[in-house]
XYZ file of C-alpha atoms in Angstrom:
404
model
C 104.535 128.376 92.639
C 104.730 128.044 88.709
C 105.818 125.420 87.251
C 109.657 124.884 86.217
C 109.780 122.863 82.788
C 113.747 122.387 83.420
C 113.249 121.099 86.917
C 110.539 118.947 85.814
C 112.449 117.501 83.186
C 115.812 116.529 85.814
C 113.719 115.052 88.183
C 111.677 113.088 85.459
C 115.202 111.763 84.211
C 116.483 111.127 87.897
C 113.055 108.951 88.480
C 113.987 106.923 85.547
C 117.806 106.586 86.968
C 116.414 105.733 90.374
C 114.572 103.077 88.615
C 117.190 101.537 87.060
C 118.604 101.263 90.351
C 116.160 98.570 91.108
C 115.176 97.088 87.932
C 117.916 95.729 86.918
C 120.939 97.276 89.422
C 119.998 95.694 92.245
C 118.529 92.454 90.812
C 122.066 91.691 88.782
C 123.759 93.436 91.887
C 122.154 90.456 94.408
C 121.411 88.027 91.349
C 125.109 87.449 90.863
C 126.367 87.256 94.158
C 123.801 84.769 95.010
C 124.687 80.519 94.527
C 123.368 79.636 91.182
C 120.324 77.238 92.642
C 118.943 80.774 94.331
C 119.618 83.713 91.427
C 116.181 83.645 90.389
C 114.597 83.477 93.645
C 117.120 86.155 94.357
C 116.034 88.456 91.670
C 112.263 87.727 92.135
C 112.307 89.075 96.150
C 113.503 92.800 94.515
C 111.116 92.490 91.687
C 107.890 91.470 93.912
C 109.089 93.935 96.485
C 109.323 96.530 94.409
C 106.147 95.655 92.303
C 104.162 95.621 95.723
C 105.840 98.960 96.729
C 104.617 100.863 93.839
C 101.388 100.295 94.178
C 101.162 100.893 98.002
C 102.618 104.252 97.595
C 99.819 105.355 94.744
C 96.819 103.848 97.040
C 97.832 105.768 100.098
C 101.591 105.251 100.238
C 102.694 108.465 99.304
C 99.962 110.555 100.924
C 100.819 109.475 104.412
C 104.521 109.927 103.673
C 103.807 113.812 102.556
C 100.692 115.424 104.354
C 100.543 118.433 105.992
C 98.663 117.023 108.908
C 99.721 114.605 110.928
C 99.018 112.517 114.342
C 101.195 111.516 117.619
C 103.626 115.300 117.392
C 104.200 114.009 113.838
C 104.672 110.409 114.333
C 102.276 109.733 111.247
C 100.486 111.807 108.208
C 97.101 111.693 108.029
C 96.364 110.548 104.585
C 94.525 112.090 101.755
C 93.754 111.614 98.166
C 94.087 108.334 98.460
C 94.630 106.773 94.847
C 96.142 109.736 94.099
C 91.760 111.470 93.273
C 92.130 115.034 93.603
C 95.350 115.407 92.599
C 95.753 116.737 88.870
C 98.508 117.025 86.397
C 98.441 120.557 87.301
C 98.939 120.248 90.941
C 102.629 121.053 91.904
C 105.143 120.263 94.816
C 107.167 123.120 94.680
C 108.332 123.784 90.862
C 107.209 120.282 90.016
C 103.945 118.253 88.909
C 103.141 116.570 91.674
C 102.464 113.348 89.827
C 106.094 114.097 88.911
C 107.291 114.523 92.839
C 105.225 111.415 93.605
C 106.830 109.551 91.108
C 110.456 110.301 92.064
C 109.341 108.875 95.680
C 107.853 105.733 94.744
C 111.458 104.967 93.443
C 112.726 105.585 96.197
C 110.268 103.115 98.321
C 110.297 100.462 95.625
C 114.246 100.660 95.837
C 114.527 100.177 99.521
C 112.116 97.368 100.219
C 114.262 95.631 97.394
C 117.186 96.567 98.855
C 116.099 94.873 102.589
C 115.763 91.691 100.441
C 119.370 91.147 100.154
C 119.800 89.821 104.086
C 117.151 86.657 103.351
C 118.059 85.545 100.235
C 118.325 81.616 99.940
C 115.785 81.070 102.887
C 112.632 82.443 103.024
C 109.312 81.613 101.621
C 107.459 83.779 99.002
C 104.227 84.170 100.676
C 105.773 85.528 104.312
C 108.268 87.313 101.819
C 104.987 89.311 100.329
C 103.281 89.707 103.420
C 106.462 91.448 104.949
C 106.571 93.749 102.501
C 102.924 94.889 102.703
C 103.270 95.217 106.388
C 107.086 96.786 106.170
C 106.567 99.385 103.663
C 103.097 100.508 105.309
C 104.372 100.404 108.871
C 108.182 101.033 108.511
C 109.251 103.054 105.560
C 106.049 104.759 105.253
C 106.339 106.980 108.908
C 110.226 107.086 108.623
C 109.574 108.828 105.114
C 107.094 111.268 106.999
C 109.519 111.903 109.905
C 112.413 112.852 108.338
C 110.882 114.368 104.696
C 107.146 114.891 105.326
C 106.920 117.059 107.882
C 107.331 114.869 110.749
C 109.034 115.146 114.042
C 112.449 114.433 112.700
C 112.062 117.365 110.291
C 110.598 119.858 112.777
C 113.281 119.361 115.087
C 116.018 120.712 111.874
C 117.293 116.939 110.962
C 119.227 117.159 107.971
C 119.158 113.808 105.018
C 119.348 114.898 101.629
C 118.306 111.959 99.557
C 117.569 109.106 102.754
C 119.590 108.337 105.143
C 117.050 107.836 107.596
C 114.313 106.989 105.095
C 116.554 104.272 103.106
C 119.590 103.528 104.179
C 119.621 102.906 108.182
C 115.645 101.980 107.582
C 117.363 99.076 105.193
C 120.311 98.211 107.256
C 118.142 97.806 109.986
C 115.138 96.079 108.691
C 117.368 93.541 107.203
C 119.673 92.669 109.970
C 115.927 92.371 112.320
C 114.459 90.106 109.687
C 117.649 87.907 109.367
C 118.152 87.020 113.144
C 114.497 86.365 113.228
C 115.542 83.569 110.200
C 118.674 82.578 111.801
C 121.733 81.163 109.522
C 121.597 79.024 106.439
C 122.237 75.533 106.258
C 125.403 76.622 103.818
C 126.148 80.161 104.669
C 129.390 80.234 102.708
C 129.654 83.121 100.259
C 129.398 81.291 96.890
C 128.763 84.178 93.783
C 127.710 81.913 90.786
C 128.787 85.048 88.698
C 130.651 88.688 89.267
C 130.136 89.586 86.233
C 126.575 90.241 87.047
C 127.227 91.806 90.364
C 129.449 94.321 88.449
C 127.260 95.410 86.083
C 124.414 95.473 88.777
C 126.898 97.532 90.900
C 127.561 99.822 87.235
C 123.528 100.311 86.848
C 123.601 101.439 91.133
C 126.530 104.117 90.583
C 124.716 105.767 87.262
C 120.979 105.230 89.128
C 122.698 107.208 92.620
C 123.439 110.320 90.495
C 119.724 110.550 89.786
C 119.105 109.772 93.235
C 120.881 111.957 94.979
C 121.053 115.010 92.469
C 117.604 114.351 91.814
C 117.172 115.057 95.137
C 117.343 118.761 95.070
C 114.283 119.162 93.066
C 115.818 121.590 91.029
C 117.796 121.782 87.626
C 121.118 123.884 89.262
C 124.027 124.097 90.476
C 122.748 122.401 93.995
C 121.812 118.903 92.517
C 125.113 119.382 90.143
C 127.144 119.628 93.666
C 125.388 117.119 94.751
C 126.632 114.226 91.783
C 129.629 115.803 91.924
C 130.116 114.670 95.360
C 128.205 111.113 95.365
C 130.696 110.312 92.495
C 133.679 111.360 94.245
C 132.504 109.371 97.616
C 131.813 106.275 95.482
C 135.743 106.804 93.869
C 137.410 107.375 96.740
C 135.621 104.259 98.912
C 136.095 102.080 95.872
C 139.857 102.490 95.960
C 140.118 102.832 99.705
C 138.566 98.868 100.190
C 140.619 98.084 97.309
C 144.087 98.890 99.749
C 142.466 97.878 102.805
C 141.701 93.768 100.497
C 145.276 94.610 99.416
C 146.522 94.880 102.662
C 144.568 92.233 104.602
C 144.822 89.531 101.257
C 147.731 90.744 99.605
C 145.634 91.107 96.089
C 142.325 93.335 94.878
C 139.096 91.937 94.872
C 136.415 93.037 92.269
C 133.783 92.105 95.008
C 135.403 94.484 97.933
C 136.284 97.446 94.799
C 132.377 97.441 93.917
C 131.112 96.766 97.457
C 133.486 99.688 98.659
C 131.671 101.998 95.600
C 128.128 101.382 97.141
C 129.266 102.000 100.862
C 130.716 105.248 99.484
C 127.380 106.206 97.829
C 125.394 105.012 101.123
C 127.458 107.160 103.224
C 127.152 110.159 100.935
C 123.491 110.133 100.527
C 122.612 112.060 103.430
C 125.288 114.744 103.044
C 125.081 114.979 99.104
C 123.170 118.421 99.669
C 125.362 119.879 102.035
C 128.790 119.227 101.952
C 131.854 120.066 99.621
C 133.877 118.209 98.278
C 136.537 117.980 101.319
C 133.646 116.387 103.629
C 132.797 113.881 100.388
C 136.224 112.098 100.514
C 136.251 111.811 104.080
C 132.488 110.497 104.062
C 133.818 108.148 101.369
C 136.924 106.567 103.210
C 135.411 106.321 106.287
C 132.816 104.468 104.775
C 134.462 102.088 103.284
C 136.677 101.618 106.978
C 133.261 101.096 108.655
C 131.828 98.827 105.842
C 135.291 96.596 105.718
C 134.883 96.222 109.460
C 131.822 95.543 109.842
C 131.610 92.408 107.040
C 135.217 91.476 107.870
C 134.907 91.336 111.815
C 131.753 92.094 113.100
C 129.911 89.781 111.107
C 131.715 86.558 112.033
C 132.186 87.502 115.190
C 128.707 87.584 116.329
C 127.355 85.149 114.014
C 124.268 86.669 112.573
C 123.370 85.388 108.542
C 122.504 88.992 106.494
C 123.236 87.249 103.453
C 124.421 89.533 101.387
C 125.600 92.376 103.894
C 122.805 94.689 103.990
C 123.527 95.971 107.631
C 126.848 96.173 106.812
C 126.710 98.282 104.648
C 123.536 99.936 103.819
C 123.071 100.231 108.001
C 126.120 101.411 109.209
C 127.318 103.363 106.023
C 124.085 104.721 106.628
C 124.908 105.564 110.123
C 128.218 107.078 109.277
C 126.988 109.145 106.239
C 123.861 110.890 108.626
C 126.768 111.407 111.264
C 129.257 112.869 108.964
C 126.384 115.508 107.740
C 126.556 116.616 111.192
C 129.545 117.566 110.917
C 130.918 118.559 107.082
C 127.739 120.392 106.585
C 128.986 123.508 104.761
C 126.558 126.722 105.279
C 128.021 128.128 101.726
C 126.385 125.009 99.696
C 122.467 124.230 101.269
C 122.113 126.749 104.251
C 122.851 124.231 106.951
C 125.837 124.231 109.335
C 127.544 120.893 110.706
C 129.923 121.166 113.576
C 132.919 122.070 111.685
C 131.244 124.981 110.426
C 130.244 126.258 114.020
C 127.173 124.293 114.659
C 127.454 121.596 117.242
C 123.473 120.976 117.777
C 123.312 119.950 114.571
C 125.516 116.991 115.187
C 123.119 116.198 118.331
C 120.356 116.409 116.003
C 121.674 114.039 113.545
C 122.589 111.429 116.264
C 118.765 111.905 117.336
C 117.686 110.606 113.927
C 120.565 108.223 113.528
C 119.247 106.261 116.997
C 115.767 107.277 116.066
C 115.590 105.622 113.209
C 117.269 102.507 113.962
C 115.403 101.589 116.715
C 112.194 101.765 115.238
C 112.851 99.956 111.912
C 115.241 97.652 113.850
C 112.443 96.805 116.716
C 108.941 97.040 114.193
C 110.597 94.897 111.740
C 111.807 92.340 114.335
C 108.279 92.243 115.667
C 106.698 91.894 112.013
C 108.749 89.164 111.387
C 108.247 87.505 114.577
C 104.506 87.365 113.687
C 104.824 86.212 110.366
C 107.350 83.433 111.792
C 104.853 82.117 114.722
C 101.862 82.142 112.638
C 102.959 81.016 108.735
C 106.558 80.491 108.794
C 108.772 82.409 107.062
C 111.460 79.903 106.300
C 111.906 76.776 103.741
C 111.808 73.441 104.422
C 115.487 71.595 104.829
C 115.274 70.074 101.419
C 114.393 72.994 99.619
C 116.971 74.924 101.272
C 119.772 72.298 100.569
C 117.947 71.776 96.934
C 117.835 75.522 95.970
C 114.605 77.802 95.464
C 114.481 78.674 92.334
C 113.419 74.427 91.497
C 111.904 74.356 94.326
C 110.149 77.946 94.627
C 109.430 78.601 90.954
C 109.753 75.888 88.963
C 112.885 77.485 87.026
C 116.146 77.195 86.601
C 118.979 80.256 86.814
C 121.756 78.254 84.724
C 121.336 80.417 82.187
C 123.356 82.938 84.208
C 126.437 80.824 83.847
């Protein structure tokens, strides 16, 4: 391979859109819907989460994820290079440096630990929090990244997951709604946003950060990663508007909350299908989505109970579902050399269901068991007063009304 100085330079620029996805979309994204006396404990479990990521994935993160060799018919990688020795800034993935490849990753790591955060906000304790993450990223996102992208089993077997489906989005749903029955409900679970305004422009920074991420995702500078924003935008539109008629319909008036929570669903959904589908598959991705999403926060969720705070399962889980399920079938051979259902390929649809239940039962049942260790031995949840109090006096010492 010889290096590509126009792919280089889109997949630099999509690792610096991916970041902003983090730092700051999903900290004002969580940050504002958050009660006031939690926004900077809110903001502080994506920023630790992500800080801890980052350097997991340079120490030997990364080089488990992506090996060549791997253990248990490709359960695992076998590491090398750890700290990234032997690896130079002429080494290339593909067209790529592989510092640059590396890089582009560690977003995408650093994005989905913070994202799990969402389902415990309010109630947990920092030092568990950190702990979780250590454990989580190492033992959870780190073999689900090698299954599906590295060579794994998933991969071998001809799953398809453009930019993470399996890796981020059911991994997240997942994790979250494991570690929040483990937690059980707040003492005030009502849904109290001390500011939208935040939350949109968190929600703003996600939607401009998911064009890198997914377009980025092709590794190349053509007209694959251009299909590829083309269609995340359009799912995000079309979801958007479709919650905005479904809040219509059920409340009789719009919601900014359900318009930008119907956005991300859209973009969830389309992540796994952004490489393969046209733009007929991305608006049916996109409504369904935001059908699945709707239901699942507006019925499931109070019917069985269960406290994910700010509705990671809902919809980073089962968008996530929908969105590896849908690439089953809209998979078009005419835009990534891959054939869904639709097109005449109905193992591929099998295959995708094999990752979808895959996936979910292994970052559903580790993380359940991670957290169930952390629980019985340091306790992963405040005290009543602090709770009731808030965390971020409690926690940190600080105070979020600035964010009035």
């Amino acid at each position: 391979m010889i290096l590509d100085t126009g792919n280089t330079a889109w997949v630099l620029v999509s690792t610096i859109m991916v970041l902003l996805m983090t730092i700051p979309g999903i900290i004002f994204f969580y940050g504002g819907l958050s009660k006031q006396k939690n926004v900077l404990n809110t903001m502080f479990l994506s920023l630790i989460a992500f800080g801890i990521t980052s350097i997991i994935w340079i120490v030997y993160g990364y080089q488990t994820a992506f090996t060549p060799t791997s253990i248990l018919n490709g359960f695992i990688g076998i590491p090398k290079n750890l700290f990234m020795e032997g690896i130079g800034v002429n080494s290339l993935t593909g067209t790529i440096p592989t510092y640059v490849f590396a890089a582009f990753e560690l977003t995408f790591a650093g994005l989905t630990a913070a994202i799990v955060s969402g389902s415990v906000v309010g109630r947990m304790k920092t030092n568990p929090w950190i702990l979780f993450v250590i454990l989580w990223v190492s033992l959870v996102y780190i073999p689900l990244t090698h299954w599906i992208w590295g060579g794994g089993w998933l991969m071998n077997m001809g799953a398809i997951d453009f930019a993470g489906g399996v890796a981020v989005e059911i991994n997240s749903g997942f994790s979250a709604i494991a570690l929040a029955l483990v937690l059980g409900r707040r003492k005030d679970s009502a849904l109290l946003p001390h500011n939208l305004g935040y939350s949109v422009l968190g929600a703003g920074f996600l939607w401009f950060g998911w064009m890198g991420f997914n377009g980025g995702s092709a590794l190349l500078s053509n007209g694959l990663a251009g299909s590829a924003v083309l269609v995340s935008n359009t799912a995000a539109a079309i979801a958007m508007i479709t919650w905005i008629i479904l809040d219509v319909v059920k409340v009789g008036k719009p919601t900014v909350l359900g318009a930008i929570t119907g956005a991300v669903s859209g973009l969830v959904a389309i992540t796994p299908a952004a490489g393969f589908v046209k733009i007929s598959g991305s608006l049916i991705i996109g409504i369904g989505a935001a059908f699945i999403s709707y239901y699942a926060i507006n019925y499931i969720k109070p019917t069985f109970g269960y406290d994910d705070a700010l509705d990671v399962f809902g919809v980073h889980g089962l968008s996530g579902v929908w969105g590896l399920f849908a690439t089953g079938l809209f998979a078009c051979p005419t835009i990534n050399n891959a054939a869904g259902l639709f097109y005449g390929n109905p193992n591929q649809l099998i295959i995708q269901i094999i990752s979808i239940v895959a996936s979910a039962i292994y970052a559903f049942v580790v993380s359940w068991i991670l957290a169930k260790l952390l629980d019985k031995t340091i306790g992963l949840r405040v005290d009543e007063k602090t709770e009731v109090g808030g965390l971020d006096t409690h926690l940190h010492n600080e105070s979020g009304y600035m964010f009035l």
